[in-house]
Coordinates of C-alpha atoms in Angstrom, one line a residue:
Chain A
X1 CA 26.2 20.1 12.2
X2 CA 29.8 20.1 11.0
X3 CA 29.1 16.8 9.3
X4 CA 25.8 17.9 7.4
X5 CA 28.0 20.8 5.9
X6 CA 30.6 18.4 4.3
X7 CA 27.1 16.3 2.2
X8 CA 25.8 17.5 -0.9
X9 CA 22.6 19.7 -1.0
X10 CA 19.7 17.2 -1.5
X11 CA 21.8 14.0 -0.8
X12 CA 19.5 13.4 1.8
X13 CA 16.2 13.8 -1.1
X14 CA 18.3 11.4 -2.7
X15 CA 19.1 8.9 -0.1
X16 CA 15.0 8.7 -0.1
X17 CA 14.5 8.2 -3.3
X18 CA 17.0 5.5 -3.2
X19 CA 16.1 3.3 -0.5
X20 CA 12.3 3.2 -1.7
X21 CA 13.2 2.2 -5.0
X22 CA 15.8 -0.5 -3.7
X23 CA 12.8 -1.8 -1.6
X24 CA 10.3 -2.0 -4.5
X25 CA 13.1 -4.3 -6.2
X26 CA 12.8 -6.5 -3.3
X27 CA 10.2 -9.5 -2.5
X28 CA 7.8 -8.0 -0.4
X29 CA 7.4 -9.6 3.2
X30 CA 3.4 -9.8 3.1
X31 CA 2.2 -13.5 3.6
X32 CA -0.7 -14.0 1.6
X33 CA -2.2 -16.0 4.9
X34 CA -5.3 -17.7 3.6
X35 CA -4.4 -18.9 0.2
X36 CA -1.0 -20.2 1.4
X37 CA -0.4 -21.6 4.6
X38 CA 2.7 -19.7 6.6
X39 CA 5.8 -22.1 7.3
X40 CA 5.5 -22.8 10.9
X41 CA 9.1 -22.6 12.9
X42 CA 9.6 -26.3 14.5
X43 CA 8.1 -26.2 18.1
X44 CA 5.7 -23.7 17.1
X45 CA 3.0 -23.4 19.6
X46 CA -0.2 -23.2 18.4
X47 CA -2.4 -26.0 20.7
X48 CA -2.0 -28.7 23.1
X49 CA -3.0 -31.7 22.0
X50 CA -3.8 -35.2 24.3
X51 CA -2.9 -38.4 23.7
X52 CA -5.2 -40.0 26.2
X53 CA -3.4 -43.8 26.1
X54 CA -0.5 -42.1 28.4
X55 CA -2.7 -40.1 30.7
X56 CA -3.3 -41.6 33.9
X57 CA -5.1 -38.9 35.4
X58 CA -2.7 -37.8 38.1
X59 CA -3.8 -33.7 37.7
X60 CA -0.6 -32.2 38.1
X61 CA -1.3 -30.5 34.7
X62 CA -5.1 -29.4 36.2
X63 CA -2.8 -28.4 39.5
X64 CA -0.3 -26.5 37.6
X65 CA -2.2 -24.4 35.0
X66 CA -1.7 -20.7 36.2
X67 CA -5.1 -19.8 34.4
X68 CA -6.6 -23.1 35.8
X69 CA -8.1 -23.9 32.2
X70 CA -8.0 -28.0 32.6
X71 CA -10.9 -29.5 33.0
X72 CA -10.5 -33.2 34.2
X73 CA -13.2 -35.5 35.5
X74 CA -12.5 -39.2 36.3
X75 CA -13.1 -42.4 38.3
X76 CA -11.6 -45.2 39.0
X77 CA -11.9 -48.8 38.2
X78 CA -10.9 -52.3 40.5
X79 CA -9.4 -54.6 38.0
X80 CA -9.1 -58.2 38.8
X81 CA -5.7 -59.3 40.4
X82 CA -3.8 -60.3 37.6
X83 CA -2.6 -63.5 39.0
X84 CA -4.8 -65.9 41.5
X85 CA -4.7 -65.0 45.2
X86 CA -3.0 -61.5 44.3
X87 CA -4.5 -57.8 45.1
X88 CA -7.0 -56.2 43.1
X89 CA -5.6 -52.9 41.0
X90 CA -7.3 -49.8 41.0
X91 CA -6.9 -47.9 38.0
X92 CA -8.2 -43.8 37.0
X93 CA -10.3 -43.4 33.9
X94 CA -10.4 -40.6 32.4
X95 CA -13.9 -39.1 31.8
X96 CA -13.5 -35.5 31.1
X97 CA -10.5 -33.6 29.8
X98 CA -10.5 -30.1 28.4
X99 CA -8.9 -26.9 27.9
X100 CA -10.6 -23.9 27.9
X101 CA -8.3 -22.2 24.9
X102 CA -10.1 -18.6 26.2
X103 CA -8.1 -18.6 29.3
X104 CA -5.1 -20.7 28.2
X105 CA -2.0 -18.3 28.1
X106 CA 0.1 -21.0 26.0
X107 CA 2.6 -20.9 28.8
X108 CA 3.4 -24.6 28.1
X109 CA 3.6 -25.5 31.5
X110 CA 1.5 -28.5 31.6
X111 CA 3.0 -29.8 28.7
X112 CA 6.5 -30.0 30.4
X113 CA 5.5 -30.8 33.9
X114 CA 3.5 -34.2 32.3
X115 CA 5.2 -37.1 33.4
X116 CA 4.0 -39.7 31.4
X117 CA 4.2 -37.4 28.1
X118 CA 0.2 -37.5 27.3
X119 CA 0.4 -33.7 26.1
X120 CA 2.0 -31.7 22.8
X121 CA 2.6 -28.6 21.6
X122 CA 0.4 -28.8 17.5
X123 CA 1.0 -26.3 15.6
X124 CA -2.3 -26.2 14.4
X125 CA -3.8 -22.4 15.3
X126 CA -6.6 -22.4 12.9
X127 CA -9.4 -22.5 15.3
X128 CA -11.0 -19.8 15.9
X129 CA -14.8 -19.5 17.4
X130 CA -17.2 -16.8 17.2
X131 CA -18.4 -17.5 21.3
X132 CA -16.1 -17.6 23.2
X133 CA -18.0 -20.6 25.5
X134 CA -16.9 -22.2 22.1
X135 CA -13.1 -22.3 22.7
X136 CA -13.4 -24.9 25.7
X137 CA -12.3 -27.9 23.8
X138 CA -13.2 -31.9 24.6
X139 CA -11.2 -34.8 24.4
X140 CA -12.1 -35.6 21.3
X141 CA -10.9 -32.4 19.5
X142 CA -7.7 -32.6 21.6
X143 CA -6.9 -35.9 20.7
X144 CA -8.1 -34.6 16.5
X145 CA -4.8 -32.3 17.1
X146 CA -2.9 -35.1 18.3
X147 CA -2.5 -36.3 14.9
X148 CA -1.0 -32.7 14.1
X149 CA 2.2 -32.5 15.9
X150 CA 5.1 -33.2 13.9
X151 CA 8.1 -35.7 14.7
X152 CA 10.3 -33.7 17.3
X153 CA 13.4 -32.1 14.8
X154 CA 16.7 -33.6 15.0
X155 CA 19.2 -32.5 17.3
X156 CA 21.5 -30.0 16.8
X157 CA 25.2 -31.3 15.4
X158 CA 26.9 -31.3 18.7
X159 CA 23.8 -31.6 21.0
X160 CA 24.2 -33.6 24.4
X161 CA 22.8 -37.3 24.2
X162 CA 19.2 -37.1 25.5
X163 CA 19.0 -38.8 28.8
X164 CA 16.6 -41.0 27.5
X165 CA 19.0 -42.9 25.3
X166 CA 21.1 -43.2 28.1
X167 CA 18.8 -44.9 30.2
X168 CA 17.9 -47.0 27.5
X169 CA 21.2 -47.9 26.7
X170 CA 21.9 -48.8 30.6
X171 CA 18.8 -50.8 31.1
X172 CA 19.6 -53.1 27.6
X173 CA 23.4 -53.3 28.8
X174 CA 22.2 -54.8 31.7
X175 CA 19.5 -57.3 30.5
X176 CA 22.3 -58.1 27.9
X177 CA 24.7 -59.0 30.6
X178 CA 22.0 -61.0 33.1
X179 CA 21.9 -63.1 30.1
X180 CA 25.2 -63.6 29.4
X181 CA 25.4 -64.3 32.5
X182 CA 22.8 -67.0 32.5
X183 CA 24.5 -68.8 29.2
X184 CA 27.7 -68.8 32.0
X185 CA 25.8 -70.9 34.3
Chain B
X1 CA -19.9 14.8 -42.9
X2 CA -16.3 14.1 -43.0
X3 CA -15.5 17.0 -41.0
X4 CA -18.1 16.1 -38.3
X5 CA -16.6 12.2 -37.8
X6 CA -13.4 13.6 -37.6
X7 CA -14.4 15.9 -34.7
X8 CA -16.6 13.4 -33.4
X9 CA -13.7 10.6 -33.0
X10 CA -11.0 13.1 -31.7
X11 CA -13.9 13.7 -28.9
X12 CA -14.6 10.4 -28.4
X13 CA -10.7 8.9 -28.3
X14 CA -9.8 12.1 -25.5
X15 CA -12.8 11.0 -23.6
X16 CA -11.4 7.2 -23.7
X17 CA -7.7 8.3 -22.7
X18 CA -9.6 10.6 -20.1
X19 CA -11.4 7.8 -18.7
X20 CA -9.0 4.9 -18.3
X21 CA -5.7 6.6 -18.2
X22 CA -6.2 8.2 -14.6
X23 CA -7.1 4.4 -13.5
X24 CA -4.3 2.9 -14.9
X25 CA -2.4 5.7 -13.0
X26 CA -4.3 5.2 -9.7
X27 CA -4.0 1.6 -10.4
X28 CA 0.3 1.6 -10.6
X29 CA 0.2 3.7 -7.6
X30 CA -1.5 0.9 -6.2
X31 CA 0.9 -2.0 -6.6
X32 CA 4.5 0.6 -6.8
X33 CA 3.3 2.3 -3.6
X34 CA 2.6 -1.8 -2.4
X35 CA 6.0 -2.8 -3.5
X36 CA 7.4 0.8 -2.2
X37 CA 6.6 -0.5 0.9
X38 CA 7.4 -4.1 1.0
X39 CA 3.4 -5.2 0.4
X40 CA 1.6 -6.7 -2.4
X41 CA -1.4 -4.3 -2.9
X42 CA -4.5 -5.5 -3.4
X43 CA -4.4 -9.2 -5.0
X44 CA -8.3 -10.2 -4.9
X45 CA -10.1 -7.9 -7.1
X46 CA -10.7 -9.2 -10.6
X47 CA -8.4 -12.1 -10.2
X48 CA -5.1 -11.6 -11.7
X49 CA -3.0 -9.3 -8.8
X50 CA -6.0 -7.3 -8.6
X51 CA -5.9 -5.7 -11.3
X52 CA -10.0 -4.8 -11.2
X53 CA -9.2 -3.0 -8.0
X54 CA -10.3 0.1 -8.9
X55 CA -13.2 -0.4 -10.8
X56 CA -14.4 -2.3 -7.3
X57 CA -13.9 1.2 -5.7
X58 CA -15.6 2.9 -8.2
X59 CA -18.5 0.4 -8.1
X60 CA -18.4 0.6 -4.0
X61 CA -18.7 4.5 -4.4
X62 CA -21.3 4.2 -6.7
X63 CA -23.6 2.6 -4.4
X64 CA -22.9 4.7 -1.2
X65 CA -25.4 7.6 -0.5
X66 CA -24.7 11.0 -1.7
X67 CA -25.2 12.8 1.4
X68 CA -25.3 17.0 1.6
X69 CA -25.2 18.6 5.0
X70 CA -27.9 20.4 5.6
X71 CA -26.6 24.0 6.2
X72 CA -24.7 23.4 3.1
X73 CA -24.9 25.8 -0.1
X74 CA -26.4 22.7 -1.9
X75 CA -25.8 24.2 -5.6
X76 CA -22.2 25.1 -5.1
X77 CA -22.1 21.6 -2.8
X78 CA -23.0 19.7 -5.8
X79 CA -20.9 21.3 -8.7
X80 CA -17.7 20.8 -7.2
X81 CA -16.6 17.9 -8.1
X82 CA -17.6 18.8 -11.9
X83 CA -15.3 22.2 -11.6
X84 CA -12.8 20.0 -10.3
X85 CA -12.7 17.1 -12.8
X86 CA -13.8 18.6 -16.4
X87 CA -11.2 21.3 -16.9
X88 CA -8.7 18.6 -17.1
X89 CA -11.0 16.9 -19.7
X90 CA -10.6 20.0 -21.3
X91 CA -7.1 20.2 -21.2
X92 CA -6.4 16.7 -22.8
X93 CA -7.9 18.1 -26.2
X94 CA -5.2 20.1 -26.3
X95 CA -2.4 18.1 -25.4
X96 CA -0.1 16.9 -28.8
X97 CA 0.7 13.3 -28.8
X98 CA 2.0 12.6 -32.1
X99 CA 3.4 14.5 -35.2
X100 CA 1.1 15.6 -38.2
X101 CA -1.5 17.0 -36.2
X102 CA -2.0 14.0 -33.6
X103 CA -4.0 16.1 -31.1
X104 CA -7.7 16.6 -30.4
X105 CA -7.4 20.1 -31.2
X106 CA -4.8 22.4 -32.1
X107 CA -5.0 25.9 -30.3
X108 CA -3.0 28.5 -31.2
X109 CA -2.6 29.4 -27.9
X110 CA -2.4 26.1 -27.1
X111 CA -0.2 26.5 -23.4
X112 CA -2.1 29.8 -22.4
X113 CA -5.1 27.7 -23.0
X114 CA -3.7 25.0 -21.0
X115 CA -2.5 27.0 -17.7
X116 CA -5.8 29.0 -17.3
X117 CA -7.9 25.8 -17.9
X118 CA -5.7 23.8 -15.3
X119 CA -6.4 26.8 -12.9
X120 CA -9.7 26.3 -13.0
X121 CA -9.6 22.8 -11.8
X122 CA -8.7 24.2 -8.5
X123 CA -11.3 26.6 -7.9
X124 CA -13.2 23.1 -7.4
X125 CA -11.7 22.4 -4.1
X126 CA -12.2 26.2 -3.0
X127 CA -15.6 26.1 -3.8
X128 CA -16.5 22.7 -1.9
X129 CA -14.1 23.9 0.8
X130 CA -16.4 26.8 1.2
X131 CA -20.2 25.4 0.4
X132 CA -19.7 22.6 3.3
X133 CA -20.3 24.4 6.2
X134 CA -17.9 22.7 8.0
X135 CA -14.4 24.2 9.4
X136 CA -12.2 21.4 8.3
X137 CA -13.2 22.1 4.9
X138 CA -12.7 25.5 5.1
X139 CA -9.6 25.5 6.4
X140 CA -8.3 23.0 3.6
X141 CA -9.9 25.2 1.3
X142 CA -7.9 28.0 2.4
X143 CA -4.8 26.4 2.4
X144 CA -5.5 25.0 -0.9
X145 CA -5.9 28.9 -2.1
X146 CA -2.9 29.6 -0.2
X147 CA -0.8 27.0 -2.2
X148 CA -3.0 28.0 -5.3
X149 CA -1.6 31.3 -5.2
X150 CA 2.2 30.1 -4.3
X151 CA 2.5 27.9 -6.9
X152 CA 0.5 29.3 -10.0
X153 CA 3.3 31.6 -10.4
X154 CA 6.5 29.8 -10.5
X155 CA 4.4 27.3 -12.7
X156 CA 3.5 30.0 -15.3
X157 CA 7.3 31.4 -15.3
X158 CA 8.7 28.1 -16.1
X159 CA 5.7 27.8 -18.8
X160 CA 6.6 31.0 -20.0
X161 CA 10.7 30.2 -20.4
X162 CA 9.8 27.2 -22.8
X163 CA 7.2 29.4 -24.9
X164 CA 10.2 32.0 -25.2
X165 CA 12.6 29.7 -25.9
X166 CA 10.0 28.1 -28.7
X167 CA 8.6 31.5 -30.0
X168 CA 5.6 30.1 -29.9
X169 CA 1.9 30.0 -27.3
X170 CA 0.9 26.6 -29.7
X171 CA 1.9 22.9 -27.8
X172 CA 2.7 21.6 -31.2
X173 CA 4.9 24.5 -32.1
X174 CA 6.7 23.8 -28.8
X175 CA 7.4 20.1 -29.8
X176 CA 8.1 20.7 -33.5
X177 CA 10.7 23.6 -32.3
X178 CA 12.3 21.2 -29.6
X179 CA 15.8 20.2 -30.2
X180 CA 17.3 17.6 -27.5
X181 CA 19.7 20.1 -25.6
X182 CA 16.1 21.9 -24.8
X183 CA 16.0 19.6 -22.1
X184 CA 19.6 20.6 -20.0
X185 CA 19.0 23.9 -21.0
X186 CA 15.3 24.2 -19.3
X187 CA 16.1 21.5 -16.8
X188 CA 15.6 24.4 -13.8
X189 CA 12.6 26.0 -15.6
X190 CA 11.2 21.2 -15.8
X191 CA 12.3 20.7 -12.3
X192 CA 10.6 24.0 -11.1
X193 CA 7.4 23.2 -13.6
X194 CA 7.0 19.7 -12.2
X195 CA 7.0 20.3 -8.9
X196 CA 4.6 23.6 -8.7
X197 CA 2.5 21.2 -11.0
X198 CA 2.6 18.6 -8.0
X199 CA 1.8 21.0 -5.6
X200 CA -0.9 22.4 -7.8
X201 CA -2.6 18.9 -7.6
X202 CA -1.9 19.1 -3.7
X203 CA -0.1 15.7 -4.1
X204 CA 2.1 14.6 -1.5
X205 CA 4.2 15.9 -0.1
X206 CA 2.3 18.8 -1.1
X207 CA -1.1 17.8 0.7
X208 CA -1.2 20.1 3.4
X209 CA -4.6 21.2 2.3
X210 CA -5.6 17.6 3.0
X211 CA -3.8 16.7 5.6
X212 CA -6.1 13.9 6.9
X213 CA -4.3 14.2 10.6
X214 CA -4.7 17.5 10.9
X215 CA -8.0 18.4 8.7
X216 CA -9.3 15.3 8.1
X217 CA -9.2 15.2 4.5
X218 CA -9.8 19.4 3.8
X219 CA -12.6 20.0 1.1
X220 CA -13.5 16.9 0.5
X221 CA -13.9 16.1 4.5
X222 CA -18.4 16.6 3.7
X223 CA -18.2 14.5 0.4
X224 CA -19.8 11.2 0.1
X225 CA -20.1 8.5 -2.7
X226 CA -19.8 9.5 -6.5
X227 CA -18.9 12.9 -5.8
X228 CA -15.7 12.1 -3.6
X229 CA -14.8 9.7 -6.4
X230 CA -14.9 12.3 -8.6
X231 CA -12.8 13.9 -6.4
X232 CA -10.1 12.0 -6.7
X233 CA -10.2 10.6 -9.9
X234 CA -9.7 14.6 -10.8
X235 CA -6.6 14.2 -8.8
X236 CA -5.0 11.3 -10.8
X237 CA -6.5 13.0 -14.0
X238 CA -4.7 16.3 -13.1
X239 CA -1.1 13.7 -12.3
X240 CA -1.8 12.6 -16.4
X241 CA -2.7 15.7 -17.7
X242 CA 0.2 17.0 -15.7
X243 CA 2.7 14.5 -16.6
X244 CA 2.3 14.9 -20.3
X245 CA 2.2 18.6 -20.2
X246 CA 5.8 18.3 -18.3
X247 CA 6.5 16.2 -21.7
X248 CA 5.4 18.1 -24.3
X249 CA 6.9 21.0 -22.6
X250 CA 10.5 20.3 -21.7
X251 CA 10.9 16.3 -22.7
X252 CA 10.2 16.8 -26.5
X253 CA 7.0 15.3 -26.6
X254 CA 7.1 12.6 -29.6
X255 CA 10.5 13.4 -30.3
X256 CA 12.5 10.2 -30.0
X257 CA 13.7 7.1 -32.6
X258 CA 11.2 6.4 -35.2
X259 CA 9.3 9.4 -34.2
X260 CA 7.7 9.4 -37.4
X261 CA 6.1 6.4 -36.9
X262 CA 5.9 5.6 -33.4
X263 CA 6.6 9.1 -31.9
X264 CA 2.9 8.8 -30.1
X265 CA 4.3 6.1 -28.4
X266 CA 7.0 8.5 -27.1
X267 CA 4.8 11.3 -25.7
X268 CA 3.3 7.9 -24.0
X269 CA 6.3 6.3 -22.2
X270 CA 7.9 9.1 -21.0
X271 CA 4.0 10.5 -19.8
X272 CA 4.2 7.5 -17.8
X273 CA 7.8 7.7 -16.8
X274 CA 6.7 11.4 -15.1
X275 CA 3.5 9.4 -13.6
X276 CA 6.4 6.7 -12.1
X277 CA 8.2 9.7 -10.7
X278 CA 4.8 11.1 -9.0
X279 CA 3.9 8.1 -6.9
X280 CA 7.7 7.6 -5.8
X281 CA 7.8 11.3 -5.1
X282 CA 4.6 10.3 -2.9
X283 CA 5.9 7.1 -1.5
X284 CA 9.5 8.5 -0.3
X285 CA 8.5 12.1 1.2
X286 CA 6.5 13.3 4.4
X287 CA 4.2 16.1 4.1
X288 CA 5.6 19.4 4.4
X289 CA 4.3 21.9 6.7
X290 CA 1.9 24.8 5.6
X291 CA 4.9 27.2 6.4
X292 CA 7.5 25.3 4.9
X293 CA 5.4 24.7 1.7
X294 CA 4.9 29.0 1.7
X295 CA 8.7 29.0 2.1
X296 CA 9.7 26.6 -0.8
X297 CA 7.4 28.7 -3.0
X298 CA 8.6 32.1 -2.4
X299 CA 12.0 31.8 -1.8
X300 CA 12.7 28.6 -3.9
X301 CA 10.6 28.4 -6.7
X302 CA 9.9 31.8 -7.6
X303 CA 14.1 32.9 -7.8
X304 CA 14.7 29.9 -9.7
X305 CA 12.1 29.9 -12.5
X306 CA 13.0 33.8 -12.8
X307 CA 16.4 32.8 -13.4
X308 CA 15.4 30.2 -16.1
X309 CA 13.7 33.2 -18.1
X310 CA 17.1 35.0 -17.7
X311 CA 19.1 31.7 -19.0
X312 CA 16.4 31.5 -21.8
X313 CA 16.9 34.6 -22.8
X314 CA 20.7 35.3 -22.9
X315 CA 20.8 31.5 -24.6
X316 CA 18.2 32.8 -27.1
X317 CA 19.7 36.4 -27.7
X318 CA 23.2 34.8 -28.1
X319 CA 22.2 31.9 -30.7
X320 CA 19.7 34.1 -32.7

């Protein structure tokens, strides 16, 4: 109370009349959705998209969905031994994969727990059904939004290598000296 | 015959500036409440930023059925809206605009006129308030006498100040008498004028009497269709007619550069310049409450424009 007393009558009328007329000077923040698209943040997460040619159908994304939204059918195949006299190969086909996008909760948690990297984050979000029965998505659309997902963003300046380049740099180092070797002997 | 065109196309031009000047109002209250706010408004209707937005509302009200409860005083029901919208048409004939007699019709009596007509425009809300049968519109309809009677009187002081400080009842008398330190010298008698006048059109934040949380929308909770529009386009008639009244009255009306010339375009600008000051009234204020709108009245109002008539007189005793 001992502060009001020091303020002008009606500064606080004032102060009003200010701050909507500073705000009508300013851009307004409503995103005029349909006629222009909204810029996406990088990793947005808007669906998961399949890239079949890494899947080999070991269901620990199926196994891991909280909501148990993964659909995946498959069988497997013998393939001829590669070389004469060898074993025969077994090998999964995939059949069936989809995601029912009514249960998903976008958690992300069978993106990061696939090990052979066969599923993305697209920040597609445009696709919206009027039955819900409609949301389960096949293979096909999956792999549609496949072509969506953008290059992963650079790293931060100062970022820690990635372990993959790591590897990779091991790995060459080490075919590159098994050769030099080999030019020794 | 000459006579007769002349009336004819003063009628016809007040009718014009009657008809599109409360939706240009309506429609900058649109985008500068919008922008206010940090949003755009509407953007679709007629293309460029929506600028047909109203006449889609007027088009959508148009179609919708005009509905009249059944245990409704249908004859009172239905002339409503008229009492609430023509006064005003009434008081834009009298309303100066420009030097050498730029006015649909000079009245001699031109501000007595002017008050009593704009009184009238009220008595529409108390009579649809009362012919709905329904106790959200009576309610509203009391509270819109209630404020009727607070604010009339402060309104008709300040009124009063200017005509003594003028010597004369006729607007163009007023304007042709103003001299530009009129305006700090009735500046109390403006501010108190203004804002009965807002209150008067039950503009926020003087809508208690529709106070669509509390009463749903008062009055006009029964109305339907055409008749609601006309509901509130009387409410964005009454800002203009209200706006250039405050101008003529205590901003000098066409008095400005050029007046000769161009001095319509004065009464125009600052008109609109009031209208600016309406919605951002709107825009930055909550709604008062019933008691605190009472209060402002009788203890606020009321003392001051008494002492602009005391001001207005010493001033006018001492210079004459």
């Amino acid at each position: 109370m001992a502060q009001d007393k020091k303020k002008l009558p009606g500064s606080g009328l004032a102060k009003g009349l200010a701050v909507t007329l500073r705000t009508m000077t300013r851009r307004s923040v409503t995103a005029q959705y349909p006629d222009l698209q909204p810029e996406l943040p990088p990793r947005s997460r808007g669906v998961i998209a399949l890239f079949e040619e890494n899947c080999t159908v070991c269901m620990l994304c199926a196994r891991e969905c909280p909501d148990w939204c993964i659909y995946i059918d498959s069988h497997k195949e013998t393939m001829p031994a590669v070389a004469p006299g060898g074993r025969e190969r077994s090998r999964n086909v995939l059949d069936r994969f989809a995601i029912d996008f009514s249960l998903c909760m976008y958690c992300g948690i069978c993106i990061e727990v696939c090990p052979f990297d066969a599923l993305f984050w697209s920040p597609e979000f445009e696709y919206a059904e009027t039955d819900i029965l409609e949301l389960t998505h096949e293979r096909d659309k999956l792999r549609d939004w496949m072509w969506t997902v953008p290059a992963p963003p650079p790293l931060d300046p100062g970022a820690e290598e990635p372990k993959e380049l790591a590897a990779a740099q091991k790995s060459a180092e080490k075919v590159a000296a098994a050769r030099a070797q080999e030019g020794d002997a | 015959m000459n006579d007769v065109l002349d009336v004819a196309l003063r009628l016809v031009a007040v009718l014009v500036v009657f008809l599109t000047f409360p939706l240009v109002v309506g429609q900058t209250e649109h985008k500068v409440m919008a922008h206010m706010q940090g949003r755009l408004g509407p953007m679709y209707a007629g293309g460029f930023h929506g600028w047909a937005q109203l006449v889609a509302d007027g088009v959508k009200f148009a179609q919708k059925e005009d509905v009249v409860p059944a245990n409704a005083d249908r004859r009172i029901f239905q002339l409503a809206p008229a009492v609430a919208l023509l006064p005003y048409l009434l008081v834009l004939i009298a309303i100066p605009v420009g030097p050498h007699g730029f006015v649909g019709q000079a009245i001699d009596a031109g501000l007595f006129f002017v008050l009593a007509v704009m009184g009238v425009g009220v008595l529409g809300s108390l009579m649809a308030g009362w012919a709905s049968a329904n106790k959200f519109s009576l309610l509203g309809g009391l509270r819109t006498a209630a404020q009727l009677m607070a604010y009339e009187l402060p309104m008709l002081l300040a009124a009063a100040s200017v005509a003594m400080a003028a010597g004369t009842l006729s607007l163009p008398g007023i304007v042709e008498a103003y001299h530009w330190w009129w305006t700090p010298w009735q500046i109390i008698g403006a501010v108190v004028f203004f804002t009965a006048g807002l209150a008067e059109l039950q503009r926020p934040p003087f809508d208690m009497p529709v106070a669509d949380s509390e009463i749903i929308f008062g009055a006009y909770t029964e109305y339907t269709g055409l008749r609601f529009a006309l509901f509130l386009l009387a409410e964005y008639a009454g800002i203009v007619v209200l706006c250039a009244l405050t101008t003529v009255l205590f901003l000098g009306g066409w008095h400005g550069p050029w007046s000769d010339s161009v001095g319509w375009l004065w009464t125009l600008i600052k008109t609109f310049v009031l209208a600016f000051i309406v919605i951002w009234l709107r825009v930055t204020y909550p709604r008062m409450r019933e008691d605190q709108l009472q209060k402002l009245a009788w203890t606020g109002l009321i003392p001051l424009a008494l002492a602009q008539i005391a001001l207005t007189g010493v001033v006018k005793v001492v210079i004459s």
